Tab-separated table of C-alpha atoms and ligand atoms in Angstrom:
chain	number	residue	atom	x	y	z
A	90	UNK	CA	-10.997	-3.841	23.208
A	91	UNK	CA	-11.416	-2.985	19.561
A	92	UNK	CA	-9.342	-4.603	16.863
A	93	UNK	CA	-7.095	-1.824	15.662
A	94	UNK	CA	-5.462	-1.155	12.297
A	95	UNK	CA	-2.858	1.313	11.119
A	96	UNK	CA	-3.039	2.199	7.421
A	97	UNK	CA	-0.189	4.232	5.929
A	98	UNK	CA	-0.829	6.363	2.871
A	99	UNK	CA	-4.455	6.550	4.047
A	100	UNK	CA	-4.926	10.066	2.712
A	101	UNK	CA	-5.435	9.047	-0.913
A	102	UNK	CA	-6.183	6.342	-3.448
A	103	UNK	CA	-5.749	2.753	-2.327
A	104	UNK	CA	-4.925	3.647	1.298
A	105	UNK	CA	-8.102	5.682	1.684
A	106	UNK	CA	-10.202	2.801	0.313
A	107	UNK	CA	-8.385	0.328	2.595
A	108	UNK	CA	-9.034	2.501	5.658
A	109	UNK	CA	-12.727	2.588	4.775
A	110	UNK	CA	-12.948	-1.153	4.096
A	111	UNK	CA	-11.291	-2.066	7.404
A	112	UNK	CA	-13.532	0.401	9.254
A	113	UNK	CA	-16.637	-1.153	7.637
A	114	UNK	CA	-15.388	-4.512	8.914
A	115	UNK	CA	-15.366	-3.198	12.474
A	116	UNK	CA	-11.750	-2.251	13.025
A	117	UNK	CA	-10.692	0.979	14.665
A	118	UNK	CA	-8.497	2.603	12.000
A	119	UNK	CA	-5.598	4.995	12.486
A	120	UNK	CA	-5.234	6.821	9.165
A	121	UNK	CA	-1.595	7.810	8.651
A	122	UNK	CA	-0.191	9.915	5.849
A	123	UNK	CA	2.682	12.281	5.111
A	124	UNK	CA	-0.084	14.629	4.026
A	125	UNK	CA	-1.753	15.158	7.404
A	126	UNK	CA	-4.796	17.112	6.125
A	127	UNK	CA	-5.469	14.276	3.661
A	128	UNK	CA	-5.299	11.693	6.487
A	129	UNK	CA	-7.642	13.908	8.520
A	130	UNK	CA	-10.061	14.082	5.581
A	131	UNK	CA	-10.183	10.267	5.351
A	132	UNK	CA	-10.751	10.015	9.105
A	133	UNK	CA	-13.425	12.731	8.974
A	134	UNK	CA	-15.313	10.821	6.249
A	135	UNK	CA	-15.232	7.652	8.355
A	136	UNK	CA	-16.105	9.412	11.602
A	137	UNK	CA	-19.083	11.063	9.875
A	138	UNK	CA	-20.345	7.584	9.009
A	139	UNK	CA	-19.959	6.588	12.665
A	140	UNK	CA	-16.758	4.538	12.519
A	141	UNK	CA	-14.033	4.808	15.180
A	142	UNK	CA	-11.015	6.446	13.583
A	143	UNK	CA	-8.103	8.827	14.170
A	144	UNK	CA	-5.640	10.560	11.874
A	145	UNK	CA	-1.929	11.143	12.189
A	146	UNK	CA	0.604	12.935	10.019
A	147	UNK	CA	3.553	10.569	9.609
A	148	UNK	CA	6.393	10.263	7.117
A	149	UNK	CA	7.167	6.548	6.864
A	150	UNK	CA	10.804	7.318	5.998
A	151	UNK	CA	11.281	9.082	9.342
A	152	UNK	CA	12.056	6.630	12.150
A	153	UNK	CA	10.839	8.947	14.917
A	154	UNK	CA	7.606	9.764	13.077
A	155	UNK	CA	6.889	6.062	12.561
A	156	UNK	CA	7.423	5.423	16.307
A	157	UNK	CA	5.079	8.303	17.122
A	158	UNK	CA	2.464	6.846	14.754
A	159	UNK	CA	2.612	3.492	16.533
A	160	UNK	CA	2.503	5.196	19.944
A	161	UNK	CA	-0.618	7.075	18.877
A	162	UNK	CA	-2.407	3.836	17.996
A	163	UNK	CA	-1.448	2.319	21.348
A	164	UNK	CA	-2.515	5.421	23.275
A	165	UNK	CA	-5.858	5.279	21.520
A	166	UNK	CA	-6.953	1.634	21.820
A	167	UNK	CA	-4.046	-0.116	23.583
A	168	UNK	CA	-3.412	-2.617	20.778
A	169	UNK	CA	-2.451	-3.072	17.139
A	170	UNK	CA	-3.954	-6.053	15.295
A	171	UNK	CA	-3.047	-5.191	11.742
A	172	UNK	CA	-0.901	-2.774	9.819
A	173	UNK	CA	-1.325	-2.046	6.126
A	174	UNK	CA	2.017	-0.654	4.979
A	175	UNK	CA	0.637	0.956	1.855
A	176	UNK	CA	2.325	4.347	1.474
A	177	UNK	CA	4.527	4.575	-1.577
A	178	UNK	CA	5.443	6.804	-4.469
A	179	UNK	CA	6.228	6.322	-8.147
A	180	UNK	CA	9.633	7.459	-9.371
A	181	UNK	CA	9.756	7.177	-13.156
A	182	UNK	CA	12.656	6.441	-15.443
A	183	UNK	CA	14.699	3.724	-17.108
A	184	UNK	CA	18.173	3.110	-15.770
A	185	UNK	CA	19.863	5.436	-18.264
A	186	UNK	CA	17.736	8.373	-17.183
A	187	UNK	CA	17.723	7.737	-13.439
A	188	UNK	CA	19.983	9.790	-11.211
A	189	UNK	CA	21.405	8.307	-8.037
A	190	UNK	CA	19.082	10.659	-6.190
A	191	UNK	CA	16.021	9.218	-8.026
A	192	UNK	CA	17.179	5.696	-7.202
A	193	UNK	CA	17.726	6.537	-3.531
A	194	UNK	CA	14.323	8.261	-3.271
A	195	UNK	CA	12.510	5.298	-4.807
A	196	UNK	CA	14.216	2.851	-2.445
A	197	UNK	CA	13.812	5.169	0.530
A	198	UNK	CA	10.065	5.769	0.214
A	199	UNK	CA	8.976	2.343	-1.014
A	200	UNK	CA	11.437	-0.103	0.596
A	201	UNK	CA	12.947	1.656	3.616
A	202	UNK	CA	9.503	3.048	4.494
A	203	UNK	CA	8.086	-0.486	4.464
A	204	UNK	CA	10.983	-1.701	6.615
A	205	UNK	CA	10.592	1.089	9.211
A	206	UNK	CA	6.824	0.580	9.405
A	207	UNK	CA	7.143	-3.191	9.812
A	208	UNK	CA	9.899	-2.942	12.402
A	209	UNK	CA	7.906	-0.493	14.521
A	210	UNK	CA	4.602	-2.413	14.500
A	211	UNK	CA	5.838	-6.011	14.771
A	212	UNK	CA	6.548	-5.998	18.534
A	213	UNK	CA	2.931	-4.927	19.087
A	214	UNK	CA	1.444	-7.419	16.611
A	215	UNK	CA	3.312	-10.125	18.503
A	216	UNK	CA	1.444	-9.323	21.737
A	217	UNK	CA	-1.848	-10.960	20.702
A	218	UNK	CA	-1.043	-12.065	17.135
A	219	UNK	CA	-1.840	-10.062	14.044
A	220	UNK	CA	-1.238	-9.320	10.396
A	221	UNK	CA	0.964	-7.137	8.273
A	222	UNK	CA	-0.059	-6.384	4.696
A	223	UNK	CA	2.228	-4.596	2.261
A	224	UNK	CA	1.161	-2.884	-0.932
A	225	UNK	CA	3.671	-4.187	-3.464
A	226	UNK	CA	2.986	-3.909	-7.223
A	227	UNK	CA	2.843	-6.084	-10.309
A	228	UNK	CA	6.086	-4.356	-11.288
A	229	UNK	CA	7.728	-5.912	-8.221
A	230	UNK	CA	6.953	-9.322	-9.726
A	231	UNK	CA	7.493	-8.677	-13.421
A	232	UNK	CA	9.231	-6.056	-15.515
A	233	UNK	CA	7.614	-2.974	-17.008
A	234	UNK	CA	9.276	-0.397	-19.240
A	235	UNK	CA	10.565	2.787	-17.679
A	236	UNK	CA	10.297	2.244	-13.920
A	237	UNK	CA	13.638	0.665	-12.953
A	238	UNK	CA	14.038	2.102	-9.448
A	239	UNK	CA	10.362	1.797	-8.460
A	240	UNK	CA	10.346	-1.782	-9.694
A	241	UNK	CA	13.498	-2.641	-7.721
A	242	UNK	CA	11.998	-1.042	-4.614
A	243	UNK	CA	8.745	-3.005	-4.954
A	244	UNK	CA	10.844	-6.139	-5.530
A	245	UNK	CA	12.409	-5.435	-2.141
A	246	UNK	CA	8.915	-5.188	-0.620
A	247	UNK	CA	8.062	-8.595	-2.138
A	248	UNK	CA	11.221	-10.137	-0.651
A	249	UNK	CA	10.616	-8.468	2.718
A	250	UNK	CA	7.070	-9.869	2.780
A	251	UNK	CA	8.341	-13.428	2.313
A	252	UNK	CA	11.178	-12.952	4.774
A	253	UNK	CA	9.029	-11.518	7.568
A	254	UNK	CA	6.437	-14.232	6.956
A	255	UNK	CA	9.152	-16.852	7.506
A	256	UNK	CA	10.481	-15.115	10.606
A	257	UNK	CA	7.116	-14.636	12.333
A	258	UNK	CA	4.827	-17.450	11.125
A	259	UNK	CA	5.376	-19.546	14.236
A	260	UNK	CA	4.840	-16.519	16.485
A	261	UNK	CA	1.303	-15.643	15.420
A	262	UNK	CA	1.955	-12.875	12.896
A	263	UNK	CA	1.056	-13.403	9.237
A	264	UNK	CA	2.643	-11.245	6.555
A	265	UNK	CA	1.249	-10.976	3.020
A	266	UNK	CA	1.188	-8.450	0.196
A	267	UNK	CA	-1.184	-7.288	-2.453
A	268	UNK	CA	0.317	-6.539	-5.885
A	269	UNK	CA	-1.982	-4.150	-7.742
A	270	UNK	CA	-1.929	-3.582	-11.466
A	271	UNK	CA	-2.988	-0.200	-12.862
A	272	UNK	CA	-5.417	1.419	-10.443
A	273	UNK	CA	-6.803	4.853	-11.194
A	274	UNK	CA	-5.475	7.038	-8.342
A	275	UNK	CA	-3.584	10.343	-8.095
A	276	UNK	CA	-0.343	8.298	-8.260
A	277	UNK	CA	-1.099	6.594	-11.580
A	278	UNK	CA	-2.740	9.731	-12.978
A	279	UNK	CA	0.386	11.851	-12.378
A	280	UNK	CA	2.624	9.053	-13.686
A	281	UNK	CA	0.873	9.005	-17.057
A	282	UNK	CA	0.345	12.786	-17.220
A	283	UNK	CA	4.096	13.242	-16.801
A	284	UNK	CA	4.714	11.077	-19.873
A	285	UNK	CA	2.162	12.819	-22.134
A	286	UNK	CA	2.675	16.175	-23.862
A	287	UNK	CA	-1.038	17.026	-24.048
A	288	UNK	CA	-4.525	15.694	-23.258
A	289	UNK	CA	-4.746	13.679	-26.497
A	290	UNK	CA	-1.407	11.997	-25.813
A	291	UNK	CA	-2.563	11.322	-22.240
A	292	UNK	CA	-5.779	9.649	-23.417
A	293	UNK	CA	-3.819	7.590	-25.993
A	294	UNK	CA	-1.395	6.474	-23.313
A	295	UNK	CA	-4.240	5.454	-20.980
A	296	UNK	CA	-5.813	3.417	-23.784
A	297	UNK	CA	-2.460	1.699	-24.464
A	298	UNK	CA	-2.021	0.812	-20.800
A	299	UNK	CA	-5.502	-0.603	-20.494
A	300	UNK	CA	-5.080	-2.432	-23.786
A	301	UNK	CA	-2.518	-4.687	-22.082
A	302	UNK	CA	-5.058	-5.835	-19.486
A	303	UNK	CA	-7.158	-8.982	-20.149
A	304	UNK	CA	-9.951	-7.363	-18.107
A	305	UNK	CA	-9.665	-4.218	-20.157
A	306	UNK	CA	-10.202	-1.450	-17.649
A	307	UNK	CA	-8.493	0.169	-14.681
A	308	UNK	CA	-8.751	-1.402	-11.272
A	309	UNK	CA	-10.454	0.578	-8.544
A	310	UNK	CA	-9.024	1.298	-5.086
A	311	UNK	CA	-12.015	-0.580	-3.635
A	312	UNK	CA	-11.079	-3.745	-5.570
A	313	UNK	CA	-7.616	-3.640	-3.993
A	314	UNK	CA	-9.057	-2.860	-0.562
A	315	UNK	CA	-11.254	-5.969	-0.685
A	316	UNK	CA	-8.178	-8.218	-1.016
A	317	UNK	CA	-6.300	-6.248	1.640
A	318	UNK	CA	-9.229	-6.830	4.023
A	319	UNK	CA	-9.006	-10.559	3.267
A	320	UNK	CA	-5.253	-10.626	3.958
A	321	UNK	CA	-5.546	-8.421	7.047
A	322	UNK	CA	-8.173	-10.516	8.837
A	323	UNK	CA	-8.865	-14.090	9.915
A	324	UNK	CA	-10.466	-14.742	6.526
A	325	UNK	CA	-6.938	-15.607	5.319
A	326	UNK	CA	-5.943	-17.464	8.497
A	327	UNK	CA	-3.830	-20.162	6.796
A	328	UNK	CA	-1.982	-17.833	4.426
A	329	UNK	CA	1.356	-16.187	4.962
A	330	UNK	CA	4.213	-15.071	2.710
A	331	UNK	CA	1.872	-14.642	-0.274
A	332	UNK	CA	2.005	-11.890	-2.851
A	333	UNK	CA	-1.470	-11.635	-4.375
A	334	UNK	CA	-1.753	-9.907	-7.757
A	335	UNK	CA	-4.974	-7.939	-8.181
A	336	UNK	CA	-4.396	-6.960	-11.756
A	337	UNK	CA	-7.233	-7.752	-14.170
A	338	UNK	CA	-5.347	-10.869	-15.287
A	339	UNK	CA	-2.225	-8.975	-16.410
A	340	UNK	CA	0.520	-11.189	-15.003
A	341	UNK	CA	-1.083	-14.561	-15.586
A	342	UNK	CA	-2.820	-14.114	-18.909
A	343	UNK	CA	-0.873	-11.652	-21.052
B	460	NAD	N1	-2.168	3.222	-8.404
B	460	NAD	C1	-1.587	2.186	-8.950
B	460	NAD	O1	-1.770	1.889	-10.148
B	460	NAD	C2	-0.688	1.304	-8.124
B	460	NAD	C3	-0.256	0.097	-8.687
B	460	NAD	C4	0.575	-0.739	-7.949
B	460	NAD	C5	0.969	-0.368	-6.680
B	460	NAD	N2	0.549	0.826	-6.163
B	460	NAD	C6	1.001	1.152	-4.814
B	460	NAD	O2	-0.121	1.388	-4.004
B	460	NAD	C7	0.232	2.253	-2.935
B	460	NAD	C8	-0.758	3.384	-2.873
B	460	NAD	O3	-0.714	4.063	-4.114
B	460	NAD	P1	-1.885	5.001	-4.652
B	460	NAD	O4	-2.015	4.715	-6.096
B	460	NAD	O5	-3.056	4.930	-3.751
B	460	NAD	O6	-1.137	6.405	-4.535
B	460	NAD	P2	-1.605	7.845	-4.044
B	460	NAD	O7	-0.516	8.763	-4.502
B	460	NAD	O8	-3.009	8.105	-4.433
B	460	NAD	O9	-1.538	7.688	-2.459
B	460	NAD	C9	-0.329	7.480	-1.796
B	460	NAD	C10	-0.409	8.144	-0.438
B	460	NAD	O10	0.830	7.876	0.244
B	460	NAD	C11	1.253	9.049	0.866
B	460	NAD	N3	2.701	9.039	1.044
B	460	NAD	C12	3.653	9.197	0.089
B	460	NAD	N4	4.867	9.186	0.650
B	460	NAD	C13	4.677	9.001	1.974
B	460	NAD	C14	5.546	8.925	3.084
B	460	NAD	N5	6.875	9.050	2.946
B	460	NAD	N6	5.011	8.731	4.302
B	460	NAD	C15	3.669	8.620	4.477
B	460	NAD	N7	2.797	8.710	3.475
B	460	NAD	C16	3.297	8.911	2.235
B	460	NAD	C17	0.809	10.179	-0.055
B	460	NAD	O11	0.732	11.416	0.647
B	460	NAD	C18	-0.531	9.676	-0.537
B	460	NAD	O12	-1.595	10.133	0.281
B	460	NAD	C19	1.671	2.698	-3.211
B	460	NAD	O13	2.552	1.896	-2.443
B	460	NAD	C20	1.836	2.402	-4.690
B	460	NAD	O14	3.178	2.188	-5.023
B	460	NAD	C21	-0.270	1.667	-6.852
């Protein structure tokens, strides 16, 4: 039986790169995304290269959809060895500008979505042992201006990672998280475009962001995916409860 992975948010950015990296490592990958055509596009790219893959449209904030996603993986290969709970969304704003609705959306997508995904896959990871990898963020570990709700939600993902690691370490399931810094994806692109009035302001803002990074460039989705692969597989067999920044030195060296 093939080792099987579920990757949420696999239709874009980091999730798409993670799906590819796990497939290259020999896992069968179920690509899940709210945007079903995008998940299908990722799966089509992998299938074209000869890798076993499927796609599913699934909203991680919808309990029934998350159950259906897990059922689809089990129907396909009969097992789940790893789940990369990566789907998330940026909600901008400092606390004075955030509405209750913004706050609830940020928590719902990033924290509740992680909870629902983890709760649905864990019983199946426990069958033969396995791994759960969350995509947190550097802003879940350290403050950044203007993202109060997103930061709080990623902080919840960090705490959930440690908590689940403690609860399941003795039962053969390891739980870790990657904490990316600024990675050039549709998410970060739209975040900075929303703050800039025109192209010049956008380019200035990008330069300011990158100026804060000791390795002074954006990260790539592939650089995050490499660390996710490490955390998702036996390469990291004595690690659990860790939050690994992949951030060009931002948190440690600034
Ligand atoms: N890009 C960055 O700089 C950066 C930095 C730190 C953390 N992250 C985190 O990395 C993860 C991936 O981000 P990305 O930059 O690749 O973003 P992205 O916007 O390129 O991709 C996110 C994917 O998640 C999907 N998605 C959104 N809401 C969903 C839901 N409710 N259910 C299922 N799928 C949903 C989207 O359709 C999209 O395909 C997110 O959790 C994000 O918070 C990104």
